[in-house]
C-alpha positions as protocol buffer text, in pm:
chain_id: "A"
residue {
  index: 1
  type: UNK
  ca { x: 14043 y: 2178 z: 7126 }
}
residue {
  index: 2
  type: UNK
  ca { x: 14249 y: 2483 z: 6958 }
}
residue {
  index: 3
  type: UNK
  ca { x: 14217 y: 2598 z: 6585 }
}
residue {
  index: 4
  type: UNK
  ca { x: 14552 y: 2819 z: 6444 }
}
residue {
  index: 5
  type: UNK
  ca { x: 14519 y: 2927 z: 6137 }
}
residue {
  index: 6
  type: UNK
  ca { x: 14864 y: 3185 z: 5967 }
}
residue {
  index: 7
  type: UNK
  ca { x: 14851 y: 3360 z: 5630 }
}
residue {
  index: 8
  type: UNK
  ca { x: 15093 y: 3627 z: 5548 }
}
residue {
  index: 9
  type: UNK
  ca { x: 15020 y: 3981 z: 5461 }
}
residue {
  index: 10
  type: UNK
  ca { x: 15127 y: 4258 z: 5205 }
}
residue {
  index: 11
  type: UNK
  ca { x: 15129 y: 4558 z: 5422 }
}
residue {
  index: 12
  type: UNK
  ca { x: 15258 y: 4658 z: 5753 }
}
residue {
  index: 13
  type: UNK
  ca { x: 15180 y: 4696 z: 6114 }
}
residue {
  index: 14
  type: UNK
  ca { x: 15080 y: 5064 z: 6069 }
}
residue {
  index: 15
  type: UNK
  ca { x: 14844 y: 4970 z: 5809 }
}
residue {
  index: 16
  type: UNK
  ca { x: 14734 y: 4659 z: 5982 }
}
residue {
  index: 17
  type: UNK
  ca { x: 14638 y: 4837 z: 6331 }
}
residue {
  index: 18
  type: UNK
  ca { x: 14408 y: 5105 z: 6142 }
}
residue {
  index: 19
  type: UNK
  ca { x: 14121 y: 4848 z: 6025 }
}
residue {
  index: 20
  type: UNK
  ca { x: 14197 y: 4543 z: 6264 }
}
residue {
  index: 21
  type: UNK
  ca { x: 14057 y: 4808 z: 6599 }
}
residue {
  index: 22
  type: UNK
  ca { x: 13738 y: 4871 z: 6347 }
}
residue {
  index: 23
  type: UNK
  ca { x: 13453 y: 4641 z: 6439 }
}
residue {
  index: 24
  type: UNK
  ca { x: 13327 y: 4794 z: 6085 }
}
residue {
  index: 25
  type: UNK
  ca { x: 13655 y: 4542 z: 5975 }
}
residue {
  index: 26
  type: UNK
  ca { x: 13550 y: 4262 z: 6152 }
}
residue {
  index: 27
  type: UNK
  ca { x: 13196 y: 4267 z: 5979 }
}
residue {
  index: 28
  type: UNK
  ca { x: 13339 y: 4284 z: 5628 }
}
residue {
  index: 29
  type: UNK
  ca { x: 13627 y: 4035 z: 5727 }
}
residue {
  index: 30
  type: UNK
  ca { x: 13319 y: 3781 z: 5760 }
}
residue {
  index: 31
  type: UNK
  ca { x: 13080 y: 3880 z: 5526 }
}
residue {
  index: 32
  type: UNK
  ca { x: 12930 y: 3706 z: 5364 }
}
residue {
  index: 33
  type: UNK
  ca { x: 12974 y: 3307 z: 5604 }
}
residue {
  index: 34
  type: UNK
  ca { x: 12917 y: 3536 z: 5884 }
}
residue {
  index: 35
  type: UNK
  ca { x: 12716 y: 3886 z: 6044 }
}
residue {
  index: 36
  type: UNK
  ca { x: 12713 y: 4080 z: 6359 }
}
residue {
  index: 37
  type: UNK
  ca { x: 12458 y: 4241 z: 6395 }
}
residue {
  index: 38
  type: UNK
  ca { x: 12483 y: 4393 z: 6749 }
}
residue {
  index: 39
  type: UNK
  ca { x: 12186 y: 4463 z: 6975 }
}
residue {
  index: 40
  type: UNK
  ca { x: 12213 y: 4831 z: 7103 }
}
residue {
  index: 41
  type: UNK
  ca { x: 12243 y: 5024 z: 6757 }
}
residue {
  index: 42
  type: UNK
  ca { x: 12537 y: 5185 z: 6707 }
}
residue {
  index: 43
  type: UNK
  ca { x: 12771 y: 4968 z: 6893 }
}
residue {
  index: 44
  type: UNK
  ca { x: 13010 y: 4853 z: 6578 }
}
residue {
  index: 45
  type: UNK
  ca { x: 13070 y: 5186 z: 6540 }
}
residue {
  index: 46
  type: UNK
  ca { x: 13432 y: 5344 z: 6619 }
}
residue {
  index: 47
  type: UNK
  ca { x: 13687 y: 5131 z: 6789 }
}
residue {
  index: 48
  type: UNK
  ca { x: 13714 y: 4805 z: 6947 }
}
residue {
  index: 49
  type: UNK
  ca { x: 13676 y: 4915 z: 7339 }
}
residue {
  index: 50
  type: UNK
  ca { x: 13879 y: 4688 z: 7615 }
}
residue {
  index: 51
  type: UNK
  ca { x: 13701 y: 4509 z: 7877 }
}
residue {
  index: 52
  type: UNK
  ca { x: 13373 y: 4619 z: 7694 }
}
residue {
  index: 53
  type: UNK
  ca { x: 13132 y: 4308 z: 7611 }
}
residue {
  index: 54
  type: UNK
  ca { x: 12955 y: 4369 z: 7245 }
}
residue {
  index: 55
  type: UNK
  ca { x: 12627 y: 4171 z: 7229 }
}
residue {
  index: 56
  type: UNK
  ca { x: 12492 y: 4078 z: 6862 }
}
residue {
  index: 57
  type: UNK
  ca { x: 12317 y: 3829 z: 6668 }
}
residue {
  index: 58
  type: UNK
  ca { x: 12450 y: 3591 z: 6481 }
}
residue {
  index: 59
  type: UNK
  ca { x: 12358 y: 3498 z: 6147 }
}
residue {
  index: 60
  type: UNK
  ca { x: 12503 y: 3311 z: 5840 }
}
residue {
  index: 61
  type: UNK
  ca { x: 12489 y: 3375 z: 5509 }
}
residue {
  index: 62
  type: UNK
  ca { x: 12252 y: 3694 z: 5606 }
}
residue {
  index: 63
  type: UNK
  ca { x: 11941 y: 3518 z: 5717 }
}
residue {
  index: 64
  type: UNK
  ca { x: 12049 y: 3151 z: 5897 }
}
residue {
  index: 65
  type: UNK
  ca { x: 12010 y: 3286 z: 6265 }
}
residue {
  index: 66
  type: UNK
  ca { x: 12311 y: 3111 z: 6505 }
}
residue {
  index: 67
  type: UNK
  ca { x: 12167 y: 3299 z: 6802 }
}
residue {
  index: 68
  type: UNK
  ca { x: 12313 y: 3527 z: 7008 }
}
residue {
  index: 69
  type: UNK
  ca { x: 12754 y: 3562 z: 7033 }
}
residue {
  index: 70
  type: UNK
  ca { x: 12929 y: 3817 z: 7317 }
}
residue {
  index: 71
  type: UNK
  ca { x: 13227 y: 3944 z: 7273 }
}
residue {
  index: 72
  type: UNK
  ca { x: 13434 y: 4061 z: 7538 }
}
residue {
  index: 73
  type: UNK
  ca { x: 13783 y: 4316 z: 7420 }
}
residue {
  index: 74
  type: UNK
  ca { x: 14053 y: 4179 z: 7711 }
}
residue {
  index: 75
  type: UNK
  ca { x: 14404 y: 4317 z: 7549 }
}
residue {
  index: 76
  type: UNK
  ca { x: 14506 y: 4521 z: 7231 }
}
residue {
  index: 77
  type: UNK
  ca { x: 14844 y: 4536 z: 7269 }
}
residue {
  index: 78
  type: UNK
  ca { x: 15006 y: 4722 z: 6975 }
}
residue {
  index: 79
  type: UNK
  ca { x: 15373 y: 4645 z: 7169 }
}
residue {
  index: 80
  type: UNK
  ca { x: 15319 y: 4277 z: 7117 }
}
residue {
  index: 81
  type: UNK
  ca { x: 15077 y: 4344 z: 6830 }
}
residue {
  index: 82
  type: UNK
  ca { x: 14844 y: 4122 z: 6975 }
}
residue {
  index: 83
  type: UNK
  ca { x: 14484 y: 4177 z: 7030 }
}
residue {
  index: 84
  type: UNK
  ca { x: 14304 y: 3868 z: 7287 }
}
residue {
  index: 85
  type: UNK
  ca { x: 13884 y: 3857 z: 7327 }
}
residue {
  index: 86
  type: UNK
  ca { x: 13659 y: 3649 z: 7547 }
}
residue {
  index: 87
  type: UNK
  ca { x: 13379 y: 3457 z: 7363 }
}
residue {
  index: 88
  type: UNK
  ca { x: 13082 y: 3299 z: 7430 }
}
residue {
  index: 89
  type: UNK
  ca { x: 12738 y: 3229 z: 7254 }
}
residue {
  index: 90
  type: UNK
  ca { x: 12475 y: 2968 z: 7178 }
}
residue {
  index: 91
  type: UNK
  ca { x: 12681 y: 2708 z: 6968 }
}
residue {
  index: 92
  type: UNK
  ca { x: 12991 y: 2702 z: 7172 }
}
residue {
  index: 93
  type: UNK
  ca { x: 13028 y: 2815 z: 7520 }
}
residue {
  index: 94
  type: UNK
  ca { x: 13379 y: 2955 z: 7492 }
}
residue {
  index: 95
  type: UNK
  ca { x: 13518 y: 3088 z: 7182 }
}
residue {
  index: 96
  type: UNK
  ca { x: 13846 y: 3289 z: 7294 }
}
residue {
  index: 97
  type: UNK
  ca { x: 14013 y: 3448 z: 6969 }
}
residue {
  index: 98
  type: UNK
  ca { x: 14359 y: 3529 z: 6977 }
}
residue {
  index: 99
  type: UNK
  ca { x: 14447 y: 3777 z: 6670 }
}
residue {
  index: 100
  type: UNK
  ca { x: 14917 y: 3810 z: 6655 }
}
residue {
  index: 101
  type: UNK
  ca { x: 15167 y: 3914 z: 6402 }
}
residue {
  index: 102
  type: UNK
  ca { x: 15486 y: 4054 z: 6343 }
}
residue {
  index: 103
  type: UNK
  ca { x: 15683 y: 4188 z: 6066 }
}
residue {
  index: 104
  type: UNK
  ca { x: 15879 y: 3931 z: 5813 }
}
residue {
  index: 105
  type: UNK
  ca { x: 16017 y: 4156 z: 5565 }
}
residue {
  index: 106
  type: UNK
  ca { x: 15975 y: 4442 z: 5398 }
}
residue {
  index: 107
  type: UNK
  ca { x: 15507 y: 4520 z: 5362 }
}
residue {
  index: 108
  type: UNK
  ca { x: 15480 y: 4184 z: 5538 }
}
residue {
  index: 109
  type: UNK
  ca { x: 15366 y: 4016 z: 5844 }
}
residue {
  index: 110
  type: UNK
  ca { x: 15288 y: 3695 z: 5986 }
}
residue {
  index: 111
  type: UNK
  ca { x: 14924 y: 3669 z: 6040 }
}
residue {
  index: 112
  type: UNK
  ca { x: 14779 y: 3399 z: 6337 }
}
residue {
  index: 113
  type: UNK
  ca { x: 14396 y: 3336 z: 6482 }
}
residue {
  index: 114
  type: UNK
  ca { x: 14436 y: 3127 z: 6685 }
}
residue {
  index: 115
  type: UNK
  ca { x: 14051 y: 3003 z: 6848 }
}
residue {
  index: 116
  type: UNK
  ca { x: 13994 y: 2795 z: 7148 }
}
residue {
  index: 117
  type: UNK
  ca { x: 13689 y: 2666 z: 7100 }
}
residue {
  index: 118
  type: UNK
  ca { x: 13433 y: 2439 z: 7357 }
}
residue {
  index: 119
  type: UNK
  ca { x: 13102 y: 2338 z: 7186 }
}
residue {
  index: 120
  type: UNK
  ca { x: 13008 y: 2009 z: 7364 }
}
residue {
  index: 121
  type: UNK
  ca { x: 12918 y: 1735 z: 7169 }
}
residue {
  index: 122
  type: UNK
  ca { x: 12973 y: 1988 z: 6848 }
}
residue {
  index: 123
  type: UNK
  ca { x: 13324 y: 2116 z: 6933 }
}
residue {
  index: 124
  type: UNK
  ca { x: 13483 y: 1902 z: 6644 }
}
residue {
  index: 125
  type: UNK
  ca { x: 13176 y: 2037 z: 6425 }
}
residue {
  index: 126
  type: UNK
  ca { x: 13283 y: 2409 z: 6520 }
}
residue {
  index: 127
  type: UNK
  ca { x: 13646 y: 2319 z: 6553 }
}
residue {
  index: 128
  type: UNK
  ca { x: 13609 y: 2242 z: 6186 }
}
residue {
  index: 129
  type: UNK
  ca { x: 13401 y: 2468 z: 6055 }
}
residue {
  index: 130
  type: UNK
  ca { x: 13677 y: 2792 z: 6265 }
}
residue {
  index: 131
  type: UNK
  ca { x: 13939 y: 2695 z: 6003 }
}
residue {
  index: 132
  type: UNK
  ca { x: 13705 y: 2695 z: 5701 }
}
residue {
  index: 133
  type: UNK
  ca { x: 13604 y: 3099 z: 5828 }
}
residue {
  index: 134
  type: UNK
  ca { x: 13890 y: 3193 z: 5957 }
}
residue {
  index: 135
  type: UNK
  ca { x: 14116 y: 3105 z: 5616 }
}
residue {
  index: 136
  type: UNK
  ca { x: 13768 y: 3305 z: 5455 }
}
residue {
  index: 137
  type: UNK
  ca { x: 13849 y: 3610 z: 5705 }
}
residue {
  index: 138
  type: UNK
  ca { x: 14205 y: 3573 z: 5587 }
}
residue {
  index: 139
  type: UNK
  ca { x: 14147 y: 3610 z: 5275 }
}
residue {
  index: 140
  type: UNK
  ca { x: 13905 y: 3920 z: 5284 }
}
residue {
  index: 141
  type: UNK
  ca { x: 14164 y: 4109 z: 5498 }
}
residue {
  index: 142
  type: UNK
  ca { x: 14389 y: 4023 z: 5206 }
}
residue {
  index: 143
  type: UNK
  ca { x: 14176 y: 4232 z: 4965 }
}
residue {
  index: 144
  type: UNK
  ca { x: 14057 y: 4505 z: 5243 }
}
residue {
  index: 145
  type: UNK
  ca { x: 14449 y: 4554 z: 5310 }
}
residue {
  index: 146
  type: UNK
  ca { x: 14472 y: 4624 z: 4913 }
}
residue {
  index: 147
  type: UNK
  ca { x: 14219 y: 4836 z: 4856 }
}
residue {
  index: 148
  type: UNK
  ca { x: 14312 y: 5049 z: 5100 }
}
residue {
  index: 149
  type: UNK
  ca { x: 13984 y: 4998 z: 5298 }
}
residue {
  index: 150
  type: UNK
  ca { x: 13790 y: 5161 z: 5002 }
}
residue {
  index: 151
  type: UNK
  ca { x: 13559 y: 4866 z: 4995 }
}
residue {
  index: 152
  type: UNK
  ca { x: 13418 y: 4856 z: 5314 }
}
């Protein structure tokens, strides 16, 4: 099942790239709905690395354990403004995420999260959660970009 959620950001591609390549931005935009705790301390410091698989403990609201989650970065392409990851976890055997964005006007970007979800009998429920979660993420991205990263 595919979930696709789009919005418009008030920023430039360069401003978004400055933040989107940092795993700590994921932690900020996912909070407090989801928390990603790396199994290897410090593994989410720095920038995402293409081909690397990050293994995290996933929890909801900071206390409800959701098991392990794996994130493998497949593409980070600044020419097409695309980031792709292949993900899987305890609840969803497939959670492949593609981020795409493009300028729509001066200082604006059209941003889209597309998520392929396969979770057996839980697919429809997780698909519905993905819509809620990615709307939350996009709202948090807007806050982060408006604050110029000072809130992380």
